[in-house]
Short mmCIF file of C-alpha atoms in Angstrom, two decimals:
data_model
loop_
_atom_site.label_atom_id
_atom_site.label_comp_id
_atom_site.label_asym_id
_atom_site.label_seq_id
_atom_site.Cartn_x
_atom_site.Cartn_y
_atom_site.Cartn_z
CA LEU G 6 2.62 -14.56 4.41
CA ILE G 7 -1.06 -13.69 4.54
CA HIS G 8 -3.08 -15.30 1.84
CA PRO G 9 -3.97 -12.59 -0.67
CA LEU G 10 -7.69 -13.47 -0.53
CA ALA G 11 -7.74 -13.25 3.29
CA PHE G 12 -8.82 -9.55 3.08
CA ASN G 13 -12.04 -10.41 1.11
CA GLY G 14 -14.90 -7.93 1.23
CA THR G 15 -12.95 -4.92 2.47
CA LEU G 16 -10.64 -5.32 -0.48
CA VAL G 17 -13.54 -5.21 -2.95
CA GLY G 18 -14.98 -2.13 -1.22
CA LEU G 19 -11.62 -0.36 -1.38
CA ALA G 20 -11.21 -1.20 -5.09
CA LEU G 21 -14.69 0.25 -5.89
CA LEU G 22 -13.82 3.32 -3.88
CA ALA G 23 -10.61 3.66 -5.83
CA GLY G 24 -12.56 3.48 -9.12
CA VAL G 25 -14.90 6.28 -7.99
CA ALA G 26 -11.98 8.38 -6.71
CA ALA G 27 -10.15 7.95 -10.01
CA LEU G 28 -13.14 9.47 -11.77
CA ASP G 29 -13.64 12.32 -9.30
CA ALA G 30 -9.91 13.29 -9.42
CA MET G 31 -10.38 14.91 -12.81
CA ALA G 32 -12.71 13.22 -15.22
CA ALA G 33 -16.13 13.67 -13.58
CA PHE G 34 -17.67 15.99 -10.96
CA GLN G 35 -14.48 16.99 -9.17
CA PHE G 36 -16.31 17.31 -5.85
CA MET G 37 -13.00 16.52 -4.11
CA ILE G 38 -14.19 13.22 -2.67
CA SER G 39 -10.96 11.93 -4.20
CA ARG G 40 -8.85 13.94 -1.80
CA PRO G 41 -7.04 12.00 0.96
CA LEU G 42 -9.08 13.58 3.74
CA VAL G 43 -12.33 12.19 2.36
CA LEU G 44 -10.91 8.86 1.03
CA GLY G 45 -9.06 8.29 4.33
CA TRP G 46 -12.37 8.57 6.23
CA ALA G 47 -14.23 6.33 3.72
CA ALA G 48 -11.53 3.71 3.69
CA GLY G 49 -11.54 3.81 7.47
CA TRP G 50 -15.29 3.24 7.48
CA LEU G 51 -14.86 0.29 5.11
CA GLY G 52 -12.06 -1.14 7.20
CA GLY G 53 -13.92 -0.77 10.48
CA ASP G 54 -11.83 2.01 12.07
CA THR G 55 -12.93 5.50 10.95
CA ALA G 56 -10.80 7.24 13.60
CA LEU G 57 -7.51 5.74 12.32
CA GLY G 58 -8.64 6.16 8.70
CA LEU G 59 -9.51 9.82 9.22
CA THR G 60 -6.27 10.59 11.07
CA LEU G 61 -4.23 9.00 8.26
CA GLY G 62 -6.31 10.89 5.69
CA CYS G 63 -5.62 14.17 7.46
CA ILE G 64 -1.80 13.47 7.44
CA LEU G 65 -1.87 12.59 3.72
CA GLU G 66 -4.10 15.57 2.84
CA LEU G 67 -1.68 18.03 4.42
CA LEU G 68 1.38 16.32 2.93
CA TRP G 69 -0.10 16.57 -0.61
CA ILE G 70 -2.20 19.71 -0.13
CA ASN G 71 -0.65 21.42 -3.11
CA VAL G 72 -0.74 18.41 -5.43
CA LEU G 73 -3.65 18.17 -7.88
CA GLN G 74 -4.26 16.98 -11.45
CA VAL G 75 -4.43 20.29 -13.32
CA GLY G 76 -4.47 20.38 -17.13
CA ALA G 77 -1.61 18.44 -18.63
CA PHE G 78 0.16 17.94 -15.28
CA VAL G 79 -0.17 14.40 -14.02
CA PRO G 80 1.05 13.98 -10.44
CA PRO G 81 1.61 10.64 -8.69
CA ASP G 82 -1.70 8.85 -8.14
CA LEU G 83 -2.81 10.29 -4.77
CA GLN G 84 -6.02 8.26 -4.67
CA PHE G 85 -4.08 5.11 -5.03
CA ALA G 86 -1.46 6.13 -2.52
CA THR G 87 -4.14 7.11 0.04
CA LEU G 88 -6.16 3.93 -0.35
CA PHE G 89 -3.09 1.71 -0.26
CA THR G 90 -1.78 3.36 2.86
CA VAL G 91 -5.09 3.68 4.75
CA GLY G 92 -6.62 0.40 3.50
CA GLY G 93 -3.39 -1.49 3.94
CA THR G 94 -2.84 -0.16 7.49
CA LEU G 95 -6.40 -1.16 8.51
CA LEU G 96 -6.12 -4.58 6.88
CA LEU G 97 -2.74 -5.30 8.55
CA HIS G 98 -3.98 -3.78 11.80
CA SER G 99 -6.91 -6.08 11.82
CA ARG G 100 -4.45 -8.97 11.95
CA ALA G 101 -2.72 -7.45 15.00
CA ALA G 102 -4.97 -9.55 17.22
CA LEU G 103 -2.86 -12.48 16.13
CA GLY G 104 0.14 -10.69 17.61
CA GLU G 105 1.91 -10.56 14.22
CA TYR G 106 2.17 -6.86 13.49
CA PRO G 107 3.43 -3.69 15.23
CA ASP G 108 1.35 -0.65 16.08
CA PRO G 109 -0.65 1.00 13.25
CA GLU G 110 1.44 4.19 13.26
CA ALA G 111 4.62 2.31 12.20
CA VAL G 112 2.58 0.27 9.67
CA ALA G 113 1.12 3.49 8.19
CA VAL G 114 4.47 5.14 7.72
CA PHE G 115 5.94 2.02 6.11
CA LEU G 116 2.98 1.60 3.69
CA LEU G 117 3.11 5.32 2.85
CA ALA G 118 6.75 4.95 1.85
CA LEU G 119 5.77 2.00 -0.35
CA SER G 120 2.77 3.81 -1.87
CA ILE G 121 4.77 6.73 -3.22
CA PRO G 122 6.70 4.75 -5.92
CA LEU G 123 3.52 2.83 -6.65
CA GLY G 124 1.72 6.13 -6.98
CA PHE G 125 4.16 7.18 -9.64
CA LEU G 126 3.26 4.11 -11.62
CA GLY G 127 -0.43 5.11 -11.26
CA GLY G 128 0.55 8.51 -12.66
CA LEU G 129 2.20 6.89 -15.68
CA ALA G 130 -0.92 4.80 -16.28
CA GLU G 131 -2.98 8.00 -16.23
CA GLN G 132 -0.76 9.55 -18.88
CA ARG G 133 -1.08 6.46 -21.06
CA LEU G 134 -4.86 6.75 -20.82
CA ARG G 135 -4.83 10.34 -21.89
CA ARG G 136 -2.75 9.37 -24.93
CA LEU G 137 -5.36 6.71 -25.73
CA ASN G 138 -8.00 9.48 -25.59
CA ILE G 139 -6.31 11.14 -28.53
CA GLY G 140 -7.30 8.16 -30.66
CA LEU G 141 -10.81 8.42 -29.22
CA SER G 142 -10.99 12.06 -30.22
CA HIS G 143 -10.08 11.09 -33.84
CA TRP G 144 -12.71 8.37 -33.83
CA VAL G 145 -15.31 10.91 -32.68
CA ASP G 146 -14.27 13.21 -35.59
CA ARG G 147 -14.85 10.42 -38.08
CA ARG G 148 -18.20 9.49 -36.55
CA VAL G 149 -19.42 13.11 -36.49
CA GLU G 150 -18.42 13.52 -40.12
CA ALA G 151 -20.64 10.42 -40.86
CA ARG G 152 -23.45 12.21 -39.06
CA LYS G 153 -23.34 9.98 -35.97
CA PRO G 154 -22.85 12.47 -33.11
CA GLY G 155 -23.90 9.92 -30.51
CA ALA G 156 -20.25 8.87 -30.62
CA ILE G 157 -19.40 11.88 -28.41
CA GLY G 158 -21.37 10.47 -25.46
CA TRP G 159 -20.04 6.93 -26.08
CA SER G 160 -16.45 8.14 -26.10
CA LEU G 161 -16.92 9.84 -22.70
CA ALA G 162 -18.44 6.70 -21.29
CA ALA G 163 -15.61 4.55 -22.63
CA SER G 164 -12.94 6.80 -21.27
CA MET G 165 -14.54 6.94 -17.82
CA THR G 166 -15.03 3.13 -17.76
CA VAL G 167 -11.31 2.60 -18.47
CA LEU G 168 -10.41 5.19 -15.83
CA PHE G 169 -12.62 3.53 -13.23
CA LEU G 170 -11.07 0.12 -14.02
CA LYS G 171 -7.57 1.55 -13.79
CA GLY G 172 -8.16 2.93 -10.30
CA ALA G 173 -9.93 -0.19 -9.03
CA CYS G 174 -7.46 -2.69 -10.50
CA LEU G 175 -4.39 -0.78 -9.30
CA VAL G 176 -5.62 -0.85 -5.67
CA LEU G 177 -6.87 -4.40 -5.87
CA VAL G 178 -3.72 -5.86 -7.36
CA SER G 179 -1.41 -3.83 -5.09
CA LEU G 180 -3.27 -4.76 -1.93
CA MET G 181 -3.32 -8.41 -2.93
CA THR G 182 0.35 -8.66 -3.88
CA VAL G 183 2.44 -5.93 -2.15
CA LEU G 184 0.49 -5.88 1.20
CA PRO G 185 1.18 -9.51 2.24
CA LEU G 186 4.87 -8.90 1.50
CA ALA G 187 4.85 -5.66 3.48
CA GLY G 188 3.09 -7.43 6.35
CA PHE G 189 5.82 -10.13 6.28
CA VAL G 190 8.64 -7.57 6.34
CA LEU G 191 7.05 -5.59 9.25
CA ALA G 192 6.42 -8.76 11.28
CA HIS G 193 10.07 -9.72 10.96
CA ALA G 194 11.71 -6.25 11.25
CA PRO G 195 13.75 -5.50 14.35
CA ALA G 196 11.66 -3.94 17.11
CA PRO G 197 13.84 -0.79 17.52
CA LEU G 198 13.52 -0.07 13.79
CA VAL G 199 9.71 -0.35 13.90
CA HIS G 200 9.72 1.85 16.95
CA GLY G 201 11.77 4.44 15.06
CA LEU G 202 9.21 4.32 12.23
CA SER G 203 6.44 5.21 14.59
CA TRP G 204 8.18 8.49 15.52
CA ALA G 205 8.00 9.35 11.80
CA TYR G 206 4.17 9.27 12.00
CA TRP G 207 3.73 12.48 13.99
CA LEU G 208 6.72 14.11 12.23
CA THR G 209 4.91 13.50 8.93
CA LEU G 210 1.80 15.26 10.30
CA LEU G 211 4.12 18.19 11.33
CA LEU G 212 5.66 18.16 7.84
CA GLY G 213 2.20 18.36 6.33
CA MET G 214 1.38 21.46 8.37
CA LEU G 215 4.60 23.03 7.26
CA VAL G 216 3.73 22.30 3.67
CA VAL G 217 0.65 24.48 4.22
CA ALA G 218 2.81 27.21 5.81
CA ASP G 219 5.08 27.10 2.72
CA LEU G 220 2.04 27.25 0.40
CA PHE G 221 0.48 30.30 2.07
CA TRP G 222 3.79 31.90 2.96
CA ASN G 223 3.58 35.66 3.01
CA ARG G 224 5.90 37.64 5.23
CA ARG G 225 3.19 40.21 5.76
CA PHE G 226 0.99 37.64 7.56
CA LEU G 227 3.57 36.15 9.92
CA LEU G 228 2.56 38.39 12.76
CA PRO G 229 -1.11 37.29 12.86
CA CYS G 230 0.00 33.67 12.43
CA ALA G 231 2.37 34.01 15.46
CA ALA G 232 -0.41 35.73 17.49
CA SER G 233 -2.75 32.94 16.66
CA PHE G 234 -0.16 30.29 17.57
CA GLY G 235 0.50 32.03 20.90
CA ALA G 236 -3.15 32.41 21.76
CA ALA G 237 -3.98 28.86 20.95
CA TRP G 238 -0.95 27.52 22.75
CA LEU G 239 -1.67 29.32 25.92
CA LEU G 240 -5.34 28.39 25.78
CA THR G 241 -4.44 24.71 25.39
CA GLN G 242 -2.16 25.03 28.40
CA GLY G 243 -5.16 26.10 30.49
CA ALA G 244 -4.20 29.79 30.85
CA GLY G 245 -6.39 31.93 33.18
CA LEU G 246 -8.98 34.42 32.10
CA PRO G 247 -6.69 37.52 32.07
CA TRP G 248 -4.26 35.79 29.74
CA ARG G 249 -7.06 34.78 27.42
CA LEU G 250 -8.27 38.35 27.24
CA VAL G 251 -4.78 39.67 26.55
CA LEU G 252 -4.28 37.09 23.84
CA GLY G 253 -7.64 37.62 22.29
CA LEU G 254 -6.83 41.38 22.05
CA ALA G 255 -3.40 40.59 20.59
CA LEU G 256 -4.96 38.43 17.94
CA ALA G 257 -7.51 41.08 17.03
CA VAL G 258 -4.78 43.74 16.83
CA GLY G 259 -2.65 41.37 14.68
CA VAL G 260 -5.51 40.88 12.25
CA LEU G 261 -6.33 44.56 12.12
CA MET G 262 -2.72 45.44 11.53
CA ALA G 263 -2.53 42.96 8.68
CA ARG G 264 -5.67 44.52 7.20
CA SER G 265 -4.86 48.17 7.50
CA ARG G 266 -1.15 48.27 7.25
CA PHE G 267 -0.27 45.37 5.10
CA LEU G 268 -3.22 44.35 2.93
CA LEU G 269 -4.00 47.80 1.70
CA ARG G 270 -0.38 48.60 0.85
CA PRO G 271 1.00 46.95 -2.25
CA GLU G 272 4.10 44.90 -1.72
CA VAL G 273 7.27 46.67 -2.90
CA MET S 5 -40.94 30.98 -14.99
CA GLY S 6 -40.90 32.11 -18.55
CA PHE S 7 -37.18 31.61 -18.73
CA TRP S 8 -37.42 28.02 -17.56
CA ARG S 9 -40.10 27.13 -20.17
CA GLN S 10 -39.21 29.35 -23.09
CA THR S 11 -42.20 30.63 -25.05
CA ASP S 12 -40.66 32.96 -27.67
CA GLY S 13 -39.69 30.12 -29.98
CA SER S 14 -36.07 29.99 -28.95
CA PRO S 15 -34.89 26.50 -27.99
CA VAL S 16 -32.63 27.99 -25.21
CA SER S 17 -34.53 27.81 -21.92
CA GLY S 18 -33.48 27.62 -18.26
CA GLY S 19 -34.08 23.87 -18.28
CA ARG S 20 -31.84 23.33 -21.27
CA LEU S 21 -29.09 25.53 -19.70
CA LEU S 22 -29.39 23.48 -16.56
CA GLN S 23 -28.89 20.39 -18.66
CA VAL S 24 -25.76 21.95 -20.12
CA GLY S 25 -24.60 22.77 -16.61
CA LEU S 26 -25.05 19.18 -15.46
CA ARG S 27 -23.17 17.92 -18.49
CA SER S 28 -20.33 20.28 -17.62
CA PHE S 29 -19.50 17.93 -14.73
CA PHE S 30 -18.03 15.65 -17.45
CA LEU S 31 -16.08 18.35 -19.29
CA GLN S 32 -12.77 16.57 -18.67
CA ALA S 33 -13.99 12.94 -18.93
CA ALA S 34 -12.05 12.30 -22.15
CA TRP S 35 -9.28 14.79 -21.56
CA ASN S 36 -6.48 14.18 -24.06
CA PHE S 37 -3.07 15.67 -24.81
CA GLU S 38 -4.03 16.84 -28.34
CA ARG S 39 -7.26 18.90 -27.99
CA MET S 40 -7.71 18.59 -24.18
CA GLN S 41 -11.39 19.14 -23.20
CA ASN S 42 -12.75 19.13 -26.76
CA ILE S 43 -14.99 16.04 -26.48
CA GLY S 44 -16.46 17.06 -23.05
CA TRP S 45 -17.12 20.59 -24.39
CA ALA S 46 -18.87 19.28 -27.47
CA TRP S 47 -21.03 16.99 -25.28
CA CYS S 48 -22.08 19.95 -23.13
CA MET S 49 -23.19 21.89 -26.24
CA MET S 50 -25.01 18.93 -27.84
CA PRO S 51 -28.56 19.41 -26.35
CA LEU S 52 -28.70 22.95 -27.71
CA LEU S 53 -26.93 22.34 -31.03
CA LYS S 54 -29.51 19.60 -31.79
CA ARG S 55 -32.34 22.09 -31.40
CA LEU S 56 -30.60 25.17 -32.83
CA TYR S 57 -29.62 23.40 -36.07
CA LEU S 58 -32.40 21.30 -37.53
CA ASP S 59 -30.57 20.91 -40.83
CA PRO S 60 -28.17 17.95 -40.38
CA ALA S 61 -25.43 19.48 -42.54
CA ARG S 62 -25.31 22.68 -40.50
CA ARG S 63 -25.55 20.74 -37.32
CA THR S 64 -22.52 18.65 -38.26
CA GLN S 65 -20.56 21.84 -39.01
CA ALA S 66 -21.51 23.23 -35.64
CA ILE S 67 -20.48 20.11 -33.79
CA LYS S 68 -17.15 19.97 -35.65
CA ARG S 69 -16.61 23.59 -34.59
CA HIS S 70 -16.98 22.61 -30.97
CA LEU S 71 -14.65 19.60 -31.28
CA GLU S 72 -11.74 21.91 -31.77
CA PHE S 73 -9.04 22.51 -29.07
CA PHE S 74 -10.41 23.77 -25.81
CA ASN S 75 -9.00 23.92 -22.27
CA THR S 76 -9.95 26.02 -19.28
CA HIS S 77 -10.61 25.66 -15.57
CA PRO S 78 -13.48 23.12 -15.31
CA TYR S 79 -15.44 25.26 -12.76
CA LEU S 80 -15.16 28.39 -14.85
CA ALA S 81 -16.21 26.86 -18.16
CA GLY S 82 -19.77 27.97 -17.31
CA PRO S 83 -19.41 31.61 -18.39
CA ILE S 84 -17.77 30.55 -21.69
CA LEU S 85 -20.49 27.96 -22.29
CA GLY S 86 -23.23 30.50 -21.61
CA TYR S 87 -21.68 33.11 -23.87
CA ALA S 88 -20.99 30.55 -26.59
CA ILE S 89 -24.65 29.34 -26.52
CA ARG S 90 -25.79 32.95 -26.88
CA VAL S 91 -23.57 33.50 -29.98
CA GLU S 92 -24.56 30.09 -31.43
CA GLU S 93 -28.20 31.12 -31.10
CA LYS S 94 -27.47 34.20 -33.23
CA VAL S 95 -25.48 32.18 -35.75
CA ALA S 96 -28.33 29.63 -36.10
CA ALA S 97 -30.93 32.40 -36.50
CA GLY S 98 -28.77 34.28 -39.01
CA GLN S 99 -28.74 37.37 -36.77
CA GLY S 100 -25.35 38.73 -37.81
CA ALA S 101 -23.01 36.52 -35.81
CA SER S 102 -20.47 34.33 -37.73
CA PRO S 103 -19.29 30.86 -36.64
CA ALA S 104 -15.74 32.25 -36.36
CA GLU S 105 -17.00 34.41 -33.45
CA VAL S 106 -17.77 31.33 -31.40
CA THR S 107 -14.28 30.00 -31.80
CA ALA S 108 -12.82 33.41 -31.14
CA LEU S 109 -14.68 33.97 -27.88
CA LYS S 110 -13.72 30.44 -26.65
CA MET S 111 -10.03 31.05 -27.46
CA GLY S 112 -10.12 34.51 -25.97
CA MET S 113 -11.71 33.58 -22.65
CA MET S 114 -10.31 30.15 -21.83
CA GLY S 115 -6.75 31.16 -20.84
CA THR S 116 -7.77 34.08 -18.60
CA LEU S 117 -10.42 31.96 -16.80
CA ALA S 118 -8.04 29.02 -16.44
CA ALA S 119 -5.48 31.23 -14.69
CA LEU S 120 -8.18 32.78 -12.47
CA GLY S 121 -9.61 29.38 -11.48
CA ASP S 122 -6.23 27.85 -10.82
CA ASN S 123 -5.26 30.66 -8.51
CA PHE S 124 -8.61 30.86 -6.67
CA PHE S 125 -9.86 27.27 -6.56
CA TRP S 126 -6.77 25.11 -6.73
CA ALA S 127 -4.12 27.17 -5.04
CA THR S 128 -6.20 28.92 -2.36
CA LEU S 129 -9.80 27.72 -1.66
CA ARG S 130 -9.05 23.99 -1.71
CA PRO S 131 -5.99 24.15 0.63
CA LEU S 132 -7.91 26.53 2.95
CA ALA S 133 -11.00 24.22 2.99
CA ALA S 134 -8.75 21.22 3.59
CA LEU S 135 -6.94 22.92 6.43
CA LEU S 136 -10.30 23.79 8.03
CA GLY S 137 -11.43 20.20 7.55
CA VAL S 138 -8.27 18.77 9.09
CA GLY S 139 -8.49 21.18 11.98
CA PHE S 140 -12.03 20.14 12.78
CA ALA S 141 -11.29 16.45 12.20
CA LEU S 142 -8.23 16.18 14.40
CA PHE S 143 -8.07 19.00 16.94
CA THR S 144 -11.55 19.49 18.29
CA GLY S 145 -10.91 17.23 21.27
CA GLY S 146 -11.81 13.59 21.62
CA ALA S 147 -11.77 11.13 18.70
CA PRO S 148 -11.22 12.37 15.14
CA SER S 149 -14.51 13.72 13.87
CA ALA S 150 -16.12 13.12 10.47
CA LEU S 151 -17.44 16.70 10.81
CA GLY S 152 -14.13 17.85 9.42
CA VAL S 153 -14.78 15.90 6.21
CA ALA S 154 -18.28 17.41 5.88
CA LEU S 155 -16.92 20.84 6.53
CA PHE S 156 -14.20 20.45 3.85
CA LEU S 157 -16.75 19.28 1.25
CA VAL S 158 -19.25 22.07 2.05
CA ALA S 159 -16.67 24.84 2.25
CA PHE S 160 -15.22 23.79 -1.10
CA ASN S 161 -18.24 22.76 -3.08
CA GLY S 162 -20.45 25.69 -2.08
CA PRO S 163 -18.33 28.19 -4.12
CA HIS S 164 -17.62 25.45 -6.74
CA LEU S 165 -21.30 24.77 -7.56
CA ALA S 166 -22.28 28.49 -7.35
CA THR S 167 -19.55 29.40 -9.78
CA ARG S 168 -20.39 26.56 -12.19
CA PHE S 169 -24.10 27.26 -12.51
CA LEU S 170 -24.26 31.05 -11.90
CA GLY S 171 -21.35 31.42 -14.35
CA LEU S 172 -23.34 29.51 -16.99
CA PHE S 173 -26.57 31.42 -16.53
CA GLN S 174 -24.83 34.83 -16.28
CA GLY S 175 -22.66 34.04 -19.30
CA TYR S 176 -25.83 33.41 -21.30
CA ARG S 177 -27.68 36.44 -19.91
CA LYS S 178 -24.86 38.99 -20.10
CA GLY S 179 -23.21 37.80 -23.26
CA PRO S 180 -20.15 40.00 -23.98
CA GLU S 181 -20.65 41.87 -20.72
CA ILE S 182 -19.60 38.75 -18.80
CA VAL S 183 -15.94 39.56 -19.65
CA ALA S 184 -16.12 43.04 -18.08
CA PHE S 185 -18.05 41.58 -15.11
CA LEU S 186 -15.29 38.96 -14.45
CA ARG S 187 -12.61 41.68 -14.74
CA ARG S 188 -14.35 43.60 -11.93
CA VAL S 189 -14.04 40.68 -9.45
CA ASN S 190 -10.94 41.36 -7.45
CA VAL S 191 -9.78 37.75 -7.07
CA GLN S 192 -6.25 38.77 -6.08
CA ARG S 193 -7.55 40.61 -3.06
CA LEU S 194 -9.78 37.70 -2.08
CA VAL S 195 -6.80 35.35 -2.39
CA LEU S 196 -4.78 37.57 -0.02
CA TRP S 197 -7.51 37.49 2.57
CA MET S 198 -7.79 33.71 2.30
CA GLN S 199 -4.00 33.36 2.67
CA LEU S 200 -4.22 35.47 5.87
CA ALA S 201 -7.05 33.25 7.15
CA GLY S 202 -5.05 30.15 6.30
CA LEU S 203 -1.98 31.27 8.19
CA VAL S 204 -4.00 32.36 11.23
CA LEU S 205 -5.75 29.04 11.28
CA LEU S 206 -2.42 27.24 10.76
CA GLY S 207 -0.91 29.05 13.77
CA ALA S 208 -3.75 27.74 16.01
CA LEU S 209 -3.47 24.20 14.51
CA LEU S 210 0.30 24.08 15.14
CA ALA S 211 -0.35 24.97 18.80
CA ALA S 212 -3.08 22.31 18.97
CA PHE S 213 -0.67 19.82 17.34
CA LEU S 214 1.94 20.35 20.09
CA GLU S 215 -0.71 19.52 22.68
CA PHE S 216 -2.14 16.67 20.65
CA ALA S 217 1.18 14.89 19.76
CA ARG S 218 3.08 15.69 22.90
CA PHE S 219 5.20 13.05 24.66
CA ASP S 220 3.24 10.49 26.63
CA PRO S 221 5.03 7.50 28.30
CA GLY S 222 2.01 5.39 27.34
CA LYS S 223 2.35 6.37 23.68
CA PRO S 224 5.99 5.85 22.69
CA SER S 225 5.55 7.20 19.14
CA ARG S 226 5.34 10.78 20.42
CA LEU S 227 8.20 13.23 20.94
CA GLY S 228 8.65 16.28 23.21
CA PRO S 229 7.81 19.88 22.15
CA LEU S 230 11.44 20.87 21.85
CA GLU S 231 12.13 17.98 19.41
CA TYR S 232 9.08 18.96 17.37
CA ALA S 233 10.18 22.58 17.36
CA ALA S 234 13.69 21.68 16.18
CA ALA S 235 12.40 19.27 13.54
CA GLY S 236 9.77 21.83 12.45
CA ALA S 237 12.31 24.64 12.04
CA ALA S 238 14.61 22.41 9.93
CA LEU S 239 11.75 21.09 7.81
CA LEU S 240 10.36 24.66 7.15
CA PHE S 241 13.86 25.83 6.20
CA LEU S 242 14.18 23.03 3.63
CA LEU S 243 10.67 23.51 2.30
CA ARG S 244 11.32 27.23 1.73
CA ARG S 245 14.38 26.14 -0.25
CA LYS S 246 12.15 24.14 -2.57
CA VAL S 247 12.94 20.66 -1.24
CA SER S 248 9.83 18.57 -2.00
CA ALA S 249 7.61 17.26 0.75
CA VAL S 250 7.99 13.69 -0.59
CA ARG S 251 11.79 13.89 -0.34
CA LEU S 252 11.53 15.32 3.15
CA PHE S 253 9.19 12.50 4.12
CA PHE S 254 11.85 9.92 3.11
CA VAL S 255 14.50 11.93 4.98
CA ILE S 256 12.25 11.78 8.15
CA LEU S 257 11.76 8.06 7.60
CA ALA S 258 15.44 7.30 7.32
CA ALA S 259 16.37 9.58 10.26
CA CYS S 260 13.72 7.98 12.53
CA ALA S 261 14.68 4.39 11.49
CA ALA S 262 18.33 5.17 12.16
CA ALA S 263 17.51 6.83 15.50
CA GLY S 264 15.43 3.82 16.49
CA LEU S 265 18.22 1.42 15.69
CA LEU S 266 20.83 3.52 17.46
CA ARG S 267 18.74 3.75 20.64
CA GLY S 268 18.33 0.02 20.51
#
């Protein structure tokens, strides 16, 4: 087992990032720096491997592209899941020099599987905080009645502080407790099993892209989508100039058809 | 310039509206299940309520009015804030508007704007910007590029910030006309165009993915194009039948672990 404090500074950085992300997710700004794409890159930078962090962030972004805290809906804690997966992969990967751990792709998939149930716990904590805010709202009522409206600002500050601490503590505690155990399991798992896990890495990216297809699904737009796929596929295969011209034209015709024939006509 | 530094005696100036706009970033900071965005909303209104109502008793009544239930899309709270400030200004000056009008306009606008914002920002613009970001990050050749992250943030936050601040200023300037103005914006058509752009982009990204993740003897985690095509067809079929992505991820995990063990 790795000593929980062996991860030191990176761990603190990840915890602070988690606190900021917990605020950005809904409470403040909502600039979307709490999305997996941005968090993955930032965690990668903290962990010393932006390329791996960014790739993992992209996979998680696509997988959860349609999941967001909106109104009363509280989804699993995506910020936590992202930082646990990306941060954990980088922290364990940094130990690979010792020959203890398999490739990062298998580690990432394994940690992502662990992060999902933990993310549900994060979602429950968020719900609990929102219930606590009801009490805060009643306290503000009483203070305003007593002609002390400064309580409004203080209540916002208190709520955001608790939210920041929730995000930071969840990541810190999980990485210090669950990660060493996960590392132990991975180091002692049968090699074929770990190899199988690494196949799931690319399939998860594919699943993420199909989640987007499902989100934007519209039968009227399948033709331009297919034209775009064909054009890009042939271009990546190094097709000659005539093919590129034909495909460019096909793409333009597909988009024009979508515009004139499908977009202007209401769906029956 | 006159608008920014008001000279006609009204406490509402461009600078104060900007202050309200900046405070709107914290509209959901104390979101609760009872009155939702009420505390954040009241905090946004505070700089103007303080100056509109110099009598403490009237000010307390005004603040209590704004601590009532409120919930809308955070980016589209601006038009409601602007319009509410305009009405509060009339209430404070005794120019014919009643406090009940403020509550009525908030209740009347919040549902419509919430639906509009959810459809445009959450369900369409954010996924499209993310797809664009992922495409640039992963599939532009070479190592993953942080340009994708920057592109995502700019593509999303440009319209976000414009809506937040222009909405606030227009809401104050236009007053009741802001409702008619918002009705004229054909969001549904814009959403359709963005869906089309998303699917065209996705087509290109799927082709790039097949090239990017293709089988390479040096990288044993990768599969062949036929295996990806078969898996992709099965996954899309299940997604269209409302099987959740998380459940499918665990199915993939179990299938890959089993395949790994069977192959030995």
